[in-house]
Amino acid sequence: MINKKTALVTGASRGIGRSIAIRLARDGYAVIITSKTAEPDNLEKGAFEVKNAIEQAGGEAFICRADISLKEERDRLIRFAVDTIGRVDLLVNNAGIEPPVLDMLEASEERFDTVVNTNLKGPYLLTQQIAKSMVKWMRDNIVESPRIVFITSVQAYMSSPKGSEYAMTKAALHMAMRNFAHRLGKENIYVFEIAPGIIYTDMSSVHEESINDMIEEGEKLITNRWGRPEDVAALVSAIARGDLDYSTGSTIEVGGGMGLPKL
Ligand SMILES: NC(=O)c1ccc[n+]([C@@H]2O[C@H](COP(=O)([O-])OP(=O)(O)OC[C@H]3O[C@@H](n4cnc5c(N)ncnc54)[C@H](OP(=O)(O)O)[C@@H]3O)[C@@H](O)[C@H]2O)c1
């Protein structure tokens, strides 16, 4: 059992989740790093690289490999958080996949199921179980002010017919965030959505050339640079400190002005 504030960050082996895990560890949280894959012998990239970076900086981290889309692996992660660690003060639902761009008229049912199970069903059901435990941990004075964050996307509200399933899962997570914020308000558990725009990671860098062109044109972004994983992590850090508690139920965009309606 851990007796310091603990954050569970899904998809923390790289990209945005990695940056969030490292920032929270710097802020004094013990961090449970989860990812779909985790290779113990790889200290260059992946969950063990992140754990190592946190420990080298004097922090504390644990790895629990779990495919968020599969019930048995989600249940194992929940057991690890509840029975082994014994607390989660902050849950960050970050893990997600974006399949290759494809006209929505051509996309398969299999693609639909994979994206929905990973991006929506996984985080929704994980949050349900962790939230139940948070209520109990509050009553037992184990945690003080638990918080939950959903990482969605500007695609939750900007149409994208070549990434329709992805965008729909993010829109649905937006409502999940609102429903959890509503239900958990009376329990003093605070819930937020962060909607990134274009953040430089493995997920987005496959479109590097077209995104560079877009940034150069200056039409869609009002800030002429890529977003960085640290831009998202800074906001999670503020949420973790409690700075935004009175704004529970809110969506905050980290998109360089991407979602701003423009003339
Ligand atoms: N990058 C952007 O521009 C951008 C924009 C808007 C929203 N987002 C959202 O931000 C979040 C993080 O994106 P990112 O760009 O950092 O992505 P990324 O670099 O592709 O990293 C994805 C992370 O999610 C994990 N993951 C994927 N499928 C999983 C599964 N089934 N079970 C458990 N973990 C799984 C990966 O684990 P493995 O390493 O084991 O594969 C990895 O840690 C996603 O929800 C994404 O939709 C990103």
XYZ file of C-alpha atoms and ligand atoms in Angstrom:
311
model
C 0.000 0.000 0.000
C 1.220 3.477 -0.874
C 0.875 6.385 1.528
C 1.424 9.238 -0.885
C -0.845 10.730 -3.550
C -1.016 8.409 -6.535
C -1.985 9.001 -10.158
C -3.066 6.300 -12.598
C -2.220 7.414 -16.139
C -3.372 5.155 -18.963
C -1.231 5.101 -22.107
C 1.743 6.562 -20.228
C 4.434 4.708 -22.172
C 4.893 7.499 -24.724
C 3.533 10.756 -26.107
C 1.105 12.812 -24.040
C 0.694 10.163 -21.322
C 4.455 9.935 -20.827
C 4.699 13.671 -20.328
C 1.768 13.667 -17.894
C 3.334 10.833 -15.867
C 6.702 12.590 -15.646
C 5.116 15.924 -14.702
C 2.934 14.363 -11.994
C 5.915 12.502 -10.546
C 7.792 15.817 -10.433
C 4.785 17.265 -8.603
C 5.144 14.552 -5.943
C 2.691 11.909 -7.130
C 3.505 8.227 -7.265
C 2.470 7.190 -10.770
C 0.941 3.992 -12.089
C 2.078 3.799 -15.712
C -0.157 1.705 -17.920
C 0.193 0.796 -21.571
C -0.872 -1.931 -23.947
C 2.649 -3.260 -24.281
C 5.573 -3.116 -21.853
C 8.945 -4.626 -22.598
C 11.157 -4.878 -19.491
C 14.370 -4.947 -21.534
C 13.561 -1.731 -23.413
C 14.864 1.317 -21.565
C 14.947 3.401 -24.763
C 11.210 3.707 -25.324
C 8.064 2.513 -23.594
C 6.755 2.019 -20.072
C 10.129 1.034 -18.579
C 11.829 4.103 -20.075
C 9.200 6.296 -18.377
C 9.519 4.468 -15.042
C 13.282 4.811 -15.256
C 13.088 8.545 -16.051
C 10.791 9.090 -13.061
C 13.012 7.111 -10.705
C 16.195 8.813 -11.932
C 14.561 12.125 -10.960
C 13.778 10.766 -7.473
C 10.125 9.881 -8.090
C 8.116 6.710 -7.643
C 6.457 4.740 -10.446
C 4.802 1.391 -11.048
C 3.952 -0.365 -14.290
C 0.781 -2.293 -14.938
C 0.476 -3.479 -18.518
C -3.174 -3.645 -19.522
C -5.043 -3.483 -22.810
C -7.784 -1.067 -21.841
C -10.183 -2.519 -24.416
C -10.257 -5.982 -22.788
C -12.328 -6.669 -19.673
C -9.924 -9.166 -18.110
C -6.948 -6.813 -18.521
C -8.936 -3.822 -17.222
C -9.984 -5.890 -14.220
C -6.340 -6.801 -13.564
C -5.406 -3.111 -13.665
C -8.226 -2.266 -11.247
C -7.093 -5.040 -8.884
C -3.532 -3.692 -9.057
C -4.689 -0.145 -8.206
C -7.088 -1.251 -5.461
C -5.382 -4.242 -3.856
C -1.676 -3.544 -4.428
C -1.445 0.259 -4.450
C -4.543 0.910 -2.347
C -5.389 4.370 -3.659
C -5.842 6.504 -6.773
C -6.000 10.263 -6.141
C -5.993 11.140 -9.837
C -7.136 9.060 -12.791
C -6.019 10.279 -16.212
C -7.825 8.507 -19.054
C -5.283 9.166 -21.778
C -4.805 5.894 -23.721
C -6.282 6.025 -27.178
C -5.808 4.995 -30.781
C -6.365 6.793 -34.047
C -6.639 4.472 -37.048
C -5.309 5.593 -40.443
C -7.453 8.166 -42.249
C -10.200 6.489 -44.258
C -13.399 7.750 -45.864
C -16.246 7.014 -43.444
C -18.201 5.403 -46.296
C -15.492 2.756 -46.672
C -14.643 1.971 -43.021
C -15.229 -1.540 -41.666
C -17.206 -2.793 -38.685
C -14.014 -4.277 -37.246
C -12.348 -0.859 -37.269
C -15.430 0.594 -35.544
C -15.312 -2.034 -32.770
C -11.573 -1.615 -32.156
C -11.750 2.154 -31.851
C -14.905 2.156 -29.732
C -13.622 -0.543 -27.365
C -10.282 1.227 -26.864
C -11.251 4.886 -26.825
C -14.696 4.730 -25.235
C -15.678 1.468 -23.557
C -12.266 1.027 -21.886
C -11.992 4.457 -20.230
C -15.704 4.583 -19.385
C -15.740 1.259 -17.528
C -12.327 1.866 -15.919
C -13.583 5.209 -14.603
C -16.761 3.615 -13.277
C -14.762 1.138 -11.162
C -12.062 3.571 -10.015
C -14.721 6.175 -9.132
C -16.501 3.625 -6.918
C -13.233 2.971 -5.106
C -12.534 6.712 -4.849
C -15.850 7.174 -3.011
C -14.852 4.450 -0.555
C -11.304 5.793 -0.155
C -12.766 9.242 0.616
C -15.066 7.782 3.284
C -12.131 5.863 4.812
C -9.968 9.042 4.763
C -7.421 7.398 2.467
C -7.702 10.053 -0.265
C -8.674 13.696 0.174
C -9.900 15.192 -3.129
C -9.826 12.682 -5.950
C -9.929 13.955 -9.506
C -10.548 12.413 -12.926
C -9.383 13.661 -16.324
C -10.479 12.502 -19.773
C -8.144 13.287 -22.667
C -10.395 13.702 -25.683
C -9.667 15.776 -28.811
C -10.847 18.822 -30.733
C -12.311 16.139 -32.993
C -15.012 15.712 -30.334
C -16.578 18.846 -31.818
C -14.858 19.407 -35.197
C -16.088 17.152 -37.981
C -13.633 14.721 -39.555
C -15.240 12.300 -42.025
C -11.911 10.498 -42.528
C -11.661 9.729 -38.822
C -15.300 9.381 -37.976
C -15.117 6.539 -35.423
C -12.284 8.297 -33.563
C -14.179 11.590 -33.477
C -17.373 9.883 -32.308
C -15.576 8.167 -29.406
C -14.146 11.513 -28.300
C -17.582 13.168 -28.517
C -19.044 10.346 -26.414
C -16.244 10.695 -23.845
C -17.181 14.364 -23.582
C -20.626 13.315 -22.354
C -19.118 10.631 -20.126
C -17.052 13.385 -18.485
C -20.171 15.491 -17.925
C -22.154 12.583 -16.513
C -19.329 11.554 -14.171
C -18.859 15.188 -13.065
C -22.580 15.425 -12.305
C -22.786 12.090 -10.473
C -19.566 12.557 -8.510
C -20.049 16.220 -7.594
C -21.803 15.360 -4.355
C -18.930 13.025 -3.499
C -16.442 15.922 -3.915
C -14.745 14.190 -6.816
C -13.841 16.607 -9.621
C -13.941 15.622 -13.287
C -12.473 17.374 -16.346
C -11.981 16.988 -20.078
C -8.849 18.120 -21.877
C -9.275 18.388 -25.654
C -5.885 18.514 -27.386
C -5.513 19.915 -30.891
C -2.358 18.762 -32.653
C 0.309 17.567 -30.258
C 3.609 16.216 -31.597
C 3.627 12.456 -30.786
C 3.791 9.113 -32.593
C 0.054 9.456 -33.254
C 0.205 12.819 -35.025
C 3.680 12.754 -36.557
C 2.473 10.361 -39.280
C 0.786 13.476 -40.711
C 3.867 15.676 -40.154
C 4.100 17.117 -43.651
C 0.454 18.109 -44.020
C 0.345 19.506 -40.474
C 3.484 21.597 -41.120
C 1.742 23.000 -44.217
C -1.378 23.709 -42.195
C 0.584 25.542 -39.494
C 2.408 27.567 -42.139
C -0.861 28.588 -43.797
C -1.970 29.939 -40.396
C -5.652 29.319 -41.129
C -6.588 26.678 -38.564
C -4.263 27.472 -35.658
C -3.814 30.901 -34.138
C -0.560 29.806 -32.503
C 1.990 28.967 -35.153
C 3.526 25.854 -33.680
C 2.747 22.219 -32.936
C 1.390 21.510 -29.480
C 3.780 19.718 -27.160
C 2.924 16.885 -24.750
C 4.150 19.238 -21.996
C 1.361 21.704 -22.893
C -1.172 19.042 -21.919
C 0.825 17.908 -18.877
C 0.916 21.476 -17.508
C -2.880 21.553 -17.478
C -3.133 18.135 -15.823
C -0.701 19.412 -13.198
C -2.959 22.406 -12.469
C -5.961 20.076 -12.189
C -3.989 17.766 -9.894
C -3.131 20.715 -7.613
C -6.835 21.490 -7.289
C -6.583 24.852 -9.041
C -9.588 24.069 -11.255
C -11.860 22.229 -8.799
C -14.656 24.795 -9.015
C -14.658 24.314 -12.794
C -15.562 20.619 -12.520
C -17.453 19.377 -15.563
C -15.508 21.674 -17.896
C -13.732 21.046 -21.171
C -10.426 22.829 -21.702
C -8.855 22.855 -25.139
C -5.098 22.616 -25.588
C -5.056 23.395 -29.273
C -3.337 26.674 -30.053
C -6.733 28.133 -30.936
C -7.636 25.306 -33.294
C -11.219 24.920 -32.094
C -11.939 28.637 -32.191
C -14.706 29.393 -34.714
C -13.105 31.778 -37.225
C -14.366 34.240 -39.804
N -1.270 13.618 -30.490
C -2.296 14.388 -30.807
O -2.191 15.286 -31.661
C -3.618 14.200 -30.109
C -4.640 15.109 -30.420
C -5.863 14.984 -29.800
C -6.068 13.970 -28.877
N -5.068 13.082 -28.600
C -5.355 12.035 -27.611
O -4.373 12.018 -26.617
C -4.187 10.680 -26.133
C -2.711 10.310 -26.233
O -2.310 10.436 -27.582
P -0.789 10.370 -28.052
O -0.681 11.241 -29.223
O 0.123 10.542 -26.906
O -0.760 8.844 -28.583
P 0.463 7.824 -28.792
O 1.746 8.535 -28.816
O 0.048 6.986 -29.942
O 0.395 6.946 -27.439
C -0.759 6.188 -27.167
C -0.666 5.566 -25.801
O -1.881 4.822 -25.558
C -1.547 3.471 -25.277
N -2.568 2.559 -25.794
C -3.005 2.430 -27.071
N -3.929 1.463 -27.145
C -4.083 0.975 -25.893
C -4.879 -0.048 -25.318
N -5.734 -0.786 -26.044
N -4.751 -0.291 -23.983
C -3.897 0.436 -23.237
N -3.121 1.413 -23.712
C -3.214 1.667 -25.032
C -0.211 3.232 -25.956
O 0.430 2.106 -25.358
P 1.574 1.253 -26.168
O 2.821 2.096 -26.120
O 1.673 -0.006 -25.422
O 1.039 1.090 -27.566
C 0.488 4.555 -25.674
O 0.976 4.584 -24.364
C -5.086 9.801 -26.991
O -6.299 9.551 -26.304
C -5.345 10.651 -28.220
O -6.563 10.337 -28.835
C -3.853 13.179 -29.198
